[in-house]
Structure formats: structure tokens, C-alpha cells
mmCIF file of C-alpha atoms in Angstrom:
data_model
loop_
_atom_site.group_PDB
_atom_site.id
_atom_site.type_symbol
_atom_site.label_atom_id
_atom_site.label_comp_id
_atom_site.label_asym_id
_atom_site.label_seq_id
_atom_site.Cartn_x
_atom_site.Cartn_y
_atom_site.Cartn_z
ATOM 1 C CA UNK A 1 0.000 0.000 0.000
ATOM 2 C CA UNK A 2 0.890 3.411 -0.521
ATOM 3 C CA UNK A 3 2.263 5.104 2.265
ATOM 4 C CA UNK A 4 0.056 8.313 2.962
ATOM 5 C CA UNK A 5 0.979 11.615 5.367
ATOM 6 C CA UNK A 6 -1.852 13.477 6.727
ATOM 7 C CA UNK A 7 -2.518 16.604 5.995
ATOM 8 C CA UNK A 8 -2.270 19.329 8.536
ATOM 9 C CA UNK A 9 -5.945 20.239 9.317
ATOM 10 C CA UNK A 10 -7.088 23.983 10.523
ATOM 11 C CA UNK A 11 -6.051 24.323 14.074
ATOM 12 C CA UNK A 12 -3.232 22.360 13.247
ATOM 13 C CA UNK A 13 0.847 23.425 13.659
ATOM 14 C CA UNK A 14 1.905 23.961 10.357
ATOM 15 C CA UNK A 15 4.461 21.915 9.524
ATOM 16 C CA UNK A 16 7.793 22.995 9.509
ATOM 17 C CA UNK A 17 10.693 22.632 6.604
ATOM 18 C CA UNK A 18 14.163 24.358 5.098
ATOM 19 C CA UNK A 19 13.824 25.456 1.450
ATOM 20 C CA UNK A 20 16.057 26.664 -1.250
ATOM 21 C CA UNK A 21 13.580 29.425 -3.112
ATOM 22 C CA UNK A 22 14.236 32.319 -5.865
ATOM 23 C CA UNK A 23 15.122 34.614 -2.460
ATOM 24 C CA UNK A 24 17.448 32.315 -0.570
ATOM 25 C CA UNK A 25 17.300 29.550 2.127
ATOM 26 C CA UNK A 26 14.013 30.169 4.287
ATOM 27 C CA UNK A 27 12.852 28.394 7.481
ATOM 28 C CA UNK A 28 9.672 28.155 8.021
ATOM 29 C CA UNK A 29 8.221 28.980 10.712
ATOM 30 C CA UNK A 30 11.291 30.957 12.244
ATOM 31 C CA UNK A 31 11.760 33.607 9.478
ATOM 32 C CA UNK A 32 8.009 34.156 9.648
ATOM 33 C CA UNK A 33 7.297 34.898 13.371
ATOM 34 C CA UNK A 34 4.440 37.608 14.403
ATOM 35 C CA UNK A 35 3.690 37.401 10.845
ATOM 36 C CA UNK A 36 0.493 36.149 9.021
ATOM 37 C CA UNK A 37 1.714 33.552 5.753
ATOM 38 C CA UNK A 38 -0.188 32.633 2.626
ATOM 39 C CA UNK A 39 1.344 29.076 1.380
ATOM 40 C CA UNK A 40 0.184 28.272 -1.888
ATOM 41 C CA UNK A 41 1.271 25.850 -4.659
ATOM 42 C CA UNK A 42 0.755 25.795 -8.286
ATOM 43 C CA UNK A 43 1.339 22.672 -10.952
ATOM 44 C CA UNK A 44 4.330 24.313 -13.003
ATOM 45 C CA UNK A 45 6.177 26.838 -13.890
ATOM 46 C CA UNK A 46 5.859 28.367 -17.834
ATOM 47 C CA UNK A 47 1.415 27.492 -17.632
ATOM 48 C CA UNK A 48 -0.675 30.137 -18.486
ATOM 49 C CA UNK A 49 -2.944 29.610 -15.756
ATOM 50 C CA UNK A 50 -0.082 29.596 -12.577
ATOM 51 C CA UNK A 51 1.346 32.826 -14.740
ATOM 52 C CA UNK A 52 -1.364 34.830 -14.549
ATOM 53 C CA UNK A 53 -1.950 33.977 -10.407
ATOM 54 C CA UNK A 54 1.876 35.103 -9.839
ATOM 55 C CA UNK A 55 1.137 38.515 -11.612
ATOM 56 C CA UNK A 56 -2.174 39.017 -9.396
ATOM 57 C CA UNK A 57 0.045 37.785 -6.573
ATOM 58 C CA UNK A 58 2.689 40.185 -7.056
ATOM 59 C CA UNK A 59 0.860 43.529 -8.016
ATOM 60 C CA UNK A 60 -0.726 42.715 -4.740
ATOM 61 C CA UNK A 61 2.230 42.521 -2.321
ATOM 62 C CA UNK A 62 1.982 45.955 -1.100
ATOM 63 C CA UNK A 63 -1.813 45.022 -0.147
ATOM 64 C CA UNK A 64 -0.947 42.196 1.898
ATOM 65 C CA UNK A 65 2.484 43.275 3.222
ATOM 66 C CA UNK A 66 0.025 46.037 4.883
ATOM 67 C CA UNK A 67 -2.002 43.404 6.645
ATOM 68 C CA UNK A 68 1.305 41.940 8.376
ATOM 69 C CA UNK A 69 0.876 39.140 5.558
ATOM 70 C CA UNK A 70 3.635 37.539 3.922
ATOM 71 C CA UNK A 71 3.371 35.558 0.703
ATOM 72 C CA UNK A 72 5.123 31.791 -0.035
ATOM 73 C CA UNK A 73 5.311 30.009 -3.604
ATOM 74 C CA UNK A 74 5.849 26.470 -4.262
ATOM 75 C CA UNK A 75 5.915 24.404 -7.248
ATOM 76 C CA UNK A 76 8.018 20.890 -8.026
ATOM 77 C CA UNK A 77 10.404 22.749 -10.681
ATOM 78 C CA UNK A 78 13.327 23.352 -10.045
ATOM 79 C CA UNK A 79 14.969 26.737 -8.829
ATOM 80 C CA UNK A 80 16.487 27.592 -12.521
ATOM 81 C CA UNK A 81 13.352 26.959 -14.030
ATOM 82 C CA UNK A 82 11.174 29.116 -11.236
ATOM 83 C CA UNK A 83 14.058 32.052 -12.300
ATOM 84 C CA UNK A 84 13.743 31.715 -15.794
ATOM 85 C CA UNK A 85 9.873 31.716 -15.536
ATOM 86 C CA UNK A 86 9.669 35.042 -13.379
ATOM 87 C CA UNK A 87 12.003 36.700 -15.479
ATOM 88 C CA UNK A 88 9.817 35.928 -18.361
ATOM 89 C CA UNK A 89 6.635 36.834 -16.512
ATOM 90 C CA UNK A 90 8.413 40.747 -16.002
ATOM 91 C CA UNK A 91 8.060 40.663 -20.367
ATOM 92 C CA UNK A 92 4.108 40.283 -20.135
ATOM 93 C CA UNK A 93 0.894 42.210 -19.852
ATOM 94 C CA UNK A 94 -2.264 41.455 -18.622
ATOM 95 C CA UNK A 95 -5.285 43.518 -17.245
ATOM 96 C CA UNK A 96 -2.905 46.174 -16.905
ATOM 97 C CA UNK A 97 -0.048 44.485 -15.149
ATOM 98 C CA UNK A 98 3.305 44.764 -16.408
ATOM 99 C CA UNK A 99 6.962 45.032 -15.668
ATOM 100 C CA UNK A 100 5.443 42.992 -13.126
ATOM 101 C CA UNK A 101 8.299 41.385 -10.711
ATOM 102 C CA UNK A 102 7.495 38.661 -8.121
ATOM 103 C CA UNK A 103 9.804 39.311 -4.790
ATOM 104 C CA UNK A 104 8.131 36.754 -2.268
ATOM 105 C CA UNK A 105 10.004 33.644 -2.522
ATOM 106 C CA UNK A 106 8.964 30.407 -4.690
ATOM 107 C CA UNK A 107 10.221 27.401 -3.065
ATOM 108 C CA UNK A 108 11.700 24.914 -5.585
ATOM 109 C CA UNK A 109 10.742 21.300 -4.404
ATOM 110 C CA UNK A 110 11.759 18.854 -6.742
ATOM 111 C CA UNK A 111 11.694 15.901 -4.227
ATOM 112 C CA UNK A 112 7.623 16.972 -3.626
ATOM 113 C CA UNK A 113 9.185 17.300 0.199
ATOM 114 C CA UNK A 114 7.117 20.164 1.579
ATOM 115 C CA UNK A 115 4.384 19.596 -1.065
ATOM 116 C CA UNK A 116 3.622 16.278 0.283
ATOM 117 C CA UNK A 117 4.184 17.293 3.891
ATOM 118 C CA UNK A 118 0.985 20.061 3.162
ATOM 119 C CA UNK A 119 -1.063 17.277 1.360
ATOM 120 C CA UNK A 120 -0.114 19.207 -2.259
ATOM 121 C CA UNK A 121 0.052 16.762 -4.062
ATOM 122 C CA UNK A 122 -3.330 14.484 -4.973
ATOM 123 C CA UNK A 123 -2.690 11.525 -7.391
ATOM 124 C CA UNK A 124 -6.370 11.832 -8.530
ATOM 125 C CA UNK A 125 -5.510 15.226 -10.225
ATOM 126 C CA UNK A 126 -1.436 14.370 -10.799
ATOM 127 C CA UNK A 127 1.416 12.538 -9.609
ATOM 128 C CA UNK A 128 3.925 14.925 -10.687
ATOM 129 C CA UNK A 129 2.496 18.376 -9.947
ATOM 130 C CA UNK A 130 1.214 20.171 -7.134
ATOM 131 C CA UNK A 131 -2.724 21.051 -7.246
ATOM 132 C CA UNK A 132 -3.755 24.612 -6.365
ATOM 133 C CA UNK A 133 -3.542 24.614 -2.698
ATOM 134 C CA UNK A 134 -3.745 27.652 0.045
ATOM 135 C CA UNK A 135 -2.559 27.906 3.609
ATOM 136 C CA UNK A 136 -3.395 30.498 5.408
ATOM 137 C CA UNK A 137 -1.173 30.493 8.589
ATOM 138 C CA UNK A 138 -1.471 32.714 11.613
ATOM 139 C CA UNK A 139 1.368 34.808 13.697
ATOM 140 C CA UNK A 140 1.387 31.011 15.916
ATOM 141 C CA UNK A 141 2.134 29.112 13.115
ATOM 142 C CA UNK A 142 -1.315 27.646 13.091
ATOM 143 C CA UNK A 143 -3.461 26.923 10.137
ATOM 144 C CA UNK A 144 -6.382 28.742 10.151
ATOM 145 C CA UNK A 145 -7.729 28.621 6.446
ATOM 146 C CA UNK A 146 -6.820 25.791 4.230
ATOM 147 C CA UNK A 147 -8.341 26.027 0.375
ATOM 148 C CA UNK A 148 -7.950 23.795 -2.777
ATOM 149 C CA UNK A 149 -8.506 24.298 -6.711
ATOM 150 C CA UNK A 150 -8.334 22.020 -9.435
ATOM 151 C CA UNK A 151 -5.591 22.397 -12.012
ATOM 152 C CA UNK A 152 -7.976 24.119 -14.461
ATOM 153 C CA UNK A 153 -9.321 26.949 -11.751
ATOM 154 C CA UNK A 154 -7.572 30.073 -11.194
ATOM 155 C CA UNK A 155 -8.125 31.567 -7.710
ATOM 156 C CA UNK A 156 -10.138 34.281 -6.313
ATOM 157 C CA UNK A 157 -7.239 36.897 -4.755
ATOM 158 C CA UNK A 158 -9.543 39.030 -3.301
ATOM 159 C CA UNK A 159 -11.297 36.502 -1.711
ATOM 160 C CA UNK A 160 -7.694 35.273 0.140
ATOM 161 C CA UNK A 161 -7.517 38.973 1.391
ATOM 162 C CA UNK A 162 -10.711 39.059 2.887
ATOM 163 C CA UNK A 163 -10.196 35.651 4.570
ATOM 164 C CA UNK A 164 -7.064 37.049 6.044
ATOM 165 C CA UNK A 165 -9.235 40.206 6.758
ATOM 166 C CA UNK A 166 -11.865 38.551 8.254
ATOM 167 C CA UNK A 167 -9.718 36.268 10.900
ATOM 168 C CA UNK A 168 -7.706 38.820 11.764
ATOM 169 C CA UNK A 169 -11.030 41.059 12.719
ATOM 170 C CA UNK A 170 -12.060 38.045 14.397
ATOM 171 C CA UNK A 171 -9.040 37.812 16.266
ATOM 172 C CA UNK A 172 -8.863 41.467 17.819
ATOM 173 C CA UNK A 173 -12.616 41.665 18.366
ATOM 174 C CA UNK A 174 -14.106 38.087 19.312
ATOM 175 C CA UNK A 175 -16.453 38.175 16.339
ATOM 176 C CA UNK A 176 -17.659 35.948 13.572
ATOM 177 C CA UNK A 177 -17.696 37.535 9.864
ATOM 178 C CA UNK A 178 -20.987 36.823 8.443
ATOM 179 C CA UNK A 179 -21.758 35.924 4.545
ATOM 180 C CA UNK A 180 -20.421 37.992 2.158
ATOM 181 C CA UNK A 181 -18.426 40.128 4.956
ATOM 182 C CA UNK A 182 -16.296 42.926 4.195
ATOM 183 C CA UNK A 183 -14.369 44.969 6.469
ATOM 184 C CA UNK A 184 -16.833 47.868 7.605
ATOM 185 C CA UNK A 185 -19.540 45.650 7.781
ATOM 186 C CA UNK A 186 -21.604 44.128 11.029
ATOM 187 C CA UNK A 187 -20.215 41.181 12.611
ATOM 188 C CA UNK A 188 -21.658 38.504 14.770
ATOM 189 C CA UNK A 189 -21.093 38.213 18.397
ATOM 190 C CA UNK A 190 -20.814 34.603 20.207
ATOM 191 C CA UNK A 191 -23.951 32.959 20.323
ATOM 192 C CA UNK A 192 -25.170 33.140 23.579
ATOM 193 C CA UNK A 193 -24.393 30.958 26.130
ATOM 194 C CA UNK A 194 -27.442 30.565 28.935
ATOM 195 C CA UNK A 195 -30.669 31.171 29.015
ATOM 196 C CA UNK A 196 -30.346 34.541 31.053
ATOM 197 C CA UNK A 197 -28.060 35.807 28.489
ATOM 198 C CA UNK A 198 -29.998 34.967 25.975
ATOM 199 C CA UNK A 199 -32.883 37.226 26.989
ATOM 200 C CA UNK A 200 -30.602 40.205 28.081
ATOM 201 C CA UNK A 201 -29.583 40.358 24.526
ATOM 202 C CA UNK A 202 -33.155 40.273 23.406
ATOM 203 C CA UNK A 203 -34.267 43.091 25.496
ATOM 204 C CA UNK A 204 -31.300 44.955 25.202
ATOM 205 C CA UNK A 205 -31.230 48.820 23.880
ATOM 206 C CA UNK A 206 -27.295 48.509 23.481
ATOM 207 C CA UNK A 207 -27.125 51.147 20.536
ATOM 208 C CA UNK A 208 -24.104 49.077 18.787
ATOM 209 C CA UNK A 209 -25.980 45.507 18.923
ATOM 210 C CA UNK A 210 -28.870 44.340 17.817
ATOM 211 C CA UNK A 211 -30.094 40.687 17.724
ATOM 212 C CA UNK A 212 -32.199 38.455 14.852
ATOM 213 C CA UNK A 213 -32.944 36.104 17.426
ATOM 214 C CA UNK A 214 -31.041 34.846 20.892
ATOM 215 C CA UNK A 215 -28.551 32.690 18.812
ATOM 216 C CA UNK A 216 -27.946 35.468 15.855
ATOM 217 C CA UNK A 217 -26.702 39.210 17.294
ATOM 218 C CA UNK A 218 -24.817 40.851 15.441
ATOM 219 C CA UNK A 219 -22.386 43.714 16.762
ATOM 220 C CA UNK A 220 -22.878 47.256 14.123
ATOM 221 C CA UNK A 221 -19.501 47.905 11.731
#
């Protein structure tokens, strides 16, 4: 039988590893302390799809460098290719980026070492290249946010922002984001937990709350 390695789950320590990428040797999660990470992998370098992520990606450092957010590449090339490839991506344009130069690191990982360690690789959609994969991992060095896309789907990067957004408002505030949230909006308080705090709620007049029901309040933007 094939032997399999689990996954780290959310809640989970990320797993650790030393990688060679197109910035130098990084050590994960030592270089990265107090600082929010997005880990993603994409199936190879030179495919139109990955190429057009890493230019979204990079004309949107600034955005998450501002958010204390720090941004890690992985593929299974190797570290020549992942240069030549982000050289070439500096000669394109697209939606208006251009001259566009990636400066977070891309981890080369020929031996699939931390790809396989993060679950990356899924022989249902390849054996030889990493599937679309995002980690979103917190100041701890815990996963909090763990998202997967077929080889054919680009990703949504303003959706990663707002996830990072939204735990991060949970985080300082002891809310819950709901649908759609986006930062400015109302947020939901813990559900309440007794019977007497359930009715407080109800018959509260606390101007910056306001409650659906006992289990749904929601705490005003």
C-alpha cells in the first residue's frame, strides 16, 4: 500500500521545513514569526494559468504586506526553471499588469518534500504536480484557512484577502464575519451561552448591537 501523510488540518501546527527558493534559504516557521503567511502551490512553472496567479500575486504585495501578511510560492520545478519563468513573466501584460516582478520567494521542491508534507500533491488530479492549494497560517504558526482548486481553476485573490481580513477582525474583536463580509460591515457576536443571556440580549437597547434572534446578534460595523 501506498504510504500516505496526513494533511495538517485547521487548528493544526503547520508543519515545519528548510527550502532553497528564488530569495534564498528560508525556514519556516522561524523567518516568519508575528507574521500572518499565505502558502500556496501551483502545478508548473511556464502554464498560463499559474502565470497569470503570480502577476495578481505580485501587483498585490503591497496590499498584503500592509495586513502583516507575507506571501510563499511552491511548485516541483526546479529553482532555474522558477528564475527563468519570473524573469519571463516581467516581459508580459495582462489587465494592466506589467513590468510585473514577483519578490516573495517560490520554493523549488523537486523531491515533492514540503508539497507532500501540506497534502499538495493528490494523485487523482497528478502525480507529478502540485494542485492549487492555500494555507493560510497565523502569527502562531497555526493553520487557520486551508483552500484547494483544481488544475484548471484560477483563484479568487480578493477573496484570500478578505479571509485574512476577516480572521484577523475576528481575532482582535471576538467576532464571527458573516456571509459575504467585508471589512466595515456588522459582525456577529458569540452565540449566547445561557438562558439569562440569551434574553438580556433580546431586550437589550445597546445602541451598537442588535439581535435576529437569541442565537444570531450581530455587533454594528
Amino acid at each position: 500500500m501506498d504510504e500516505r501523510i496526513q494533511m495538517p488540518l485547521i487548528g493544526d501546527k503547520a508543519p515545519a521545513f528548510k527550502a532553497v527558493t528564488t530569495q534564498g534559504e528560508i525556514s519556516f516557521p522561524e523567518d516568519y514569526k508575528g507574521k500572518w503567511v499565505i502558502l500556496f502551490s501551483h502545478p508548473a512553472d511556464f502554464t498560463p494559468v499559474c502565470t497569470t496567479e503570480f502577476m495578481t500575486f505580485a501587483s498585490m504585495i503591497e496590499e498584503f504586506k500592509s495586513l502583516n501578511t507575507e506571501l510563499i510560492g511552491l511548485s516541483v520545478d526546479s529553482l532555474y526553471s522558477h528564475i527563468a519563468w519570473l524573469r519571463k513573466i516581467q516581459e508580459l501584460e495582462w489587465k494592466g499588469m506589467k513590468n510585473v516582478e514577483v519578490t516573495f520567494p517560490l520554493i523549488e521542491d523537486i523531491r515533492m518534500e514540503v508539497a507532500t508534507k501540506y497534502g499538495m500533491i493528490q494523485p487523482g488530479a497528478s502525480n507529478t504536480q502540485a494542485v492549487r492549494a492555500v494555507f493560510v497560517i497565523d502569527p502562531e504558526g497555526i493553520v487557520r484557512t486551508i483552500l484547494y482548486y483544481p488544475l484548471s481553476t484560477g483563484r479568487n485573490f480578493q477573496e484570500i484577502k478578505r479571509i485574512i481580513l476577516a480572521l484577523q477582525k475576528a481575532d482582535s474583536d471576538n467576532v464571527a464575519t458573516p456571509a459575504d463580509w467585508q471589512p466595515g460591515d456588522d459582525t456577529i457576536v458569540p452565540t449566547a451561552g445561557s438562558c439569562g443571556t440569551a434574553k438580556e440580549r433580546m431586550e437589550s437597547n445597546d445602541d451598537d448591537m442588535y439581535c435576529l434572534d437569541w442565537f444570531l446578534c450581530f455587533k454594528k460595523g
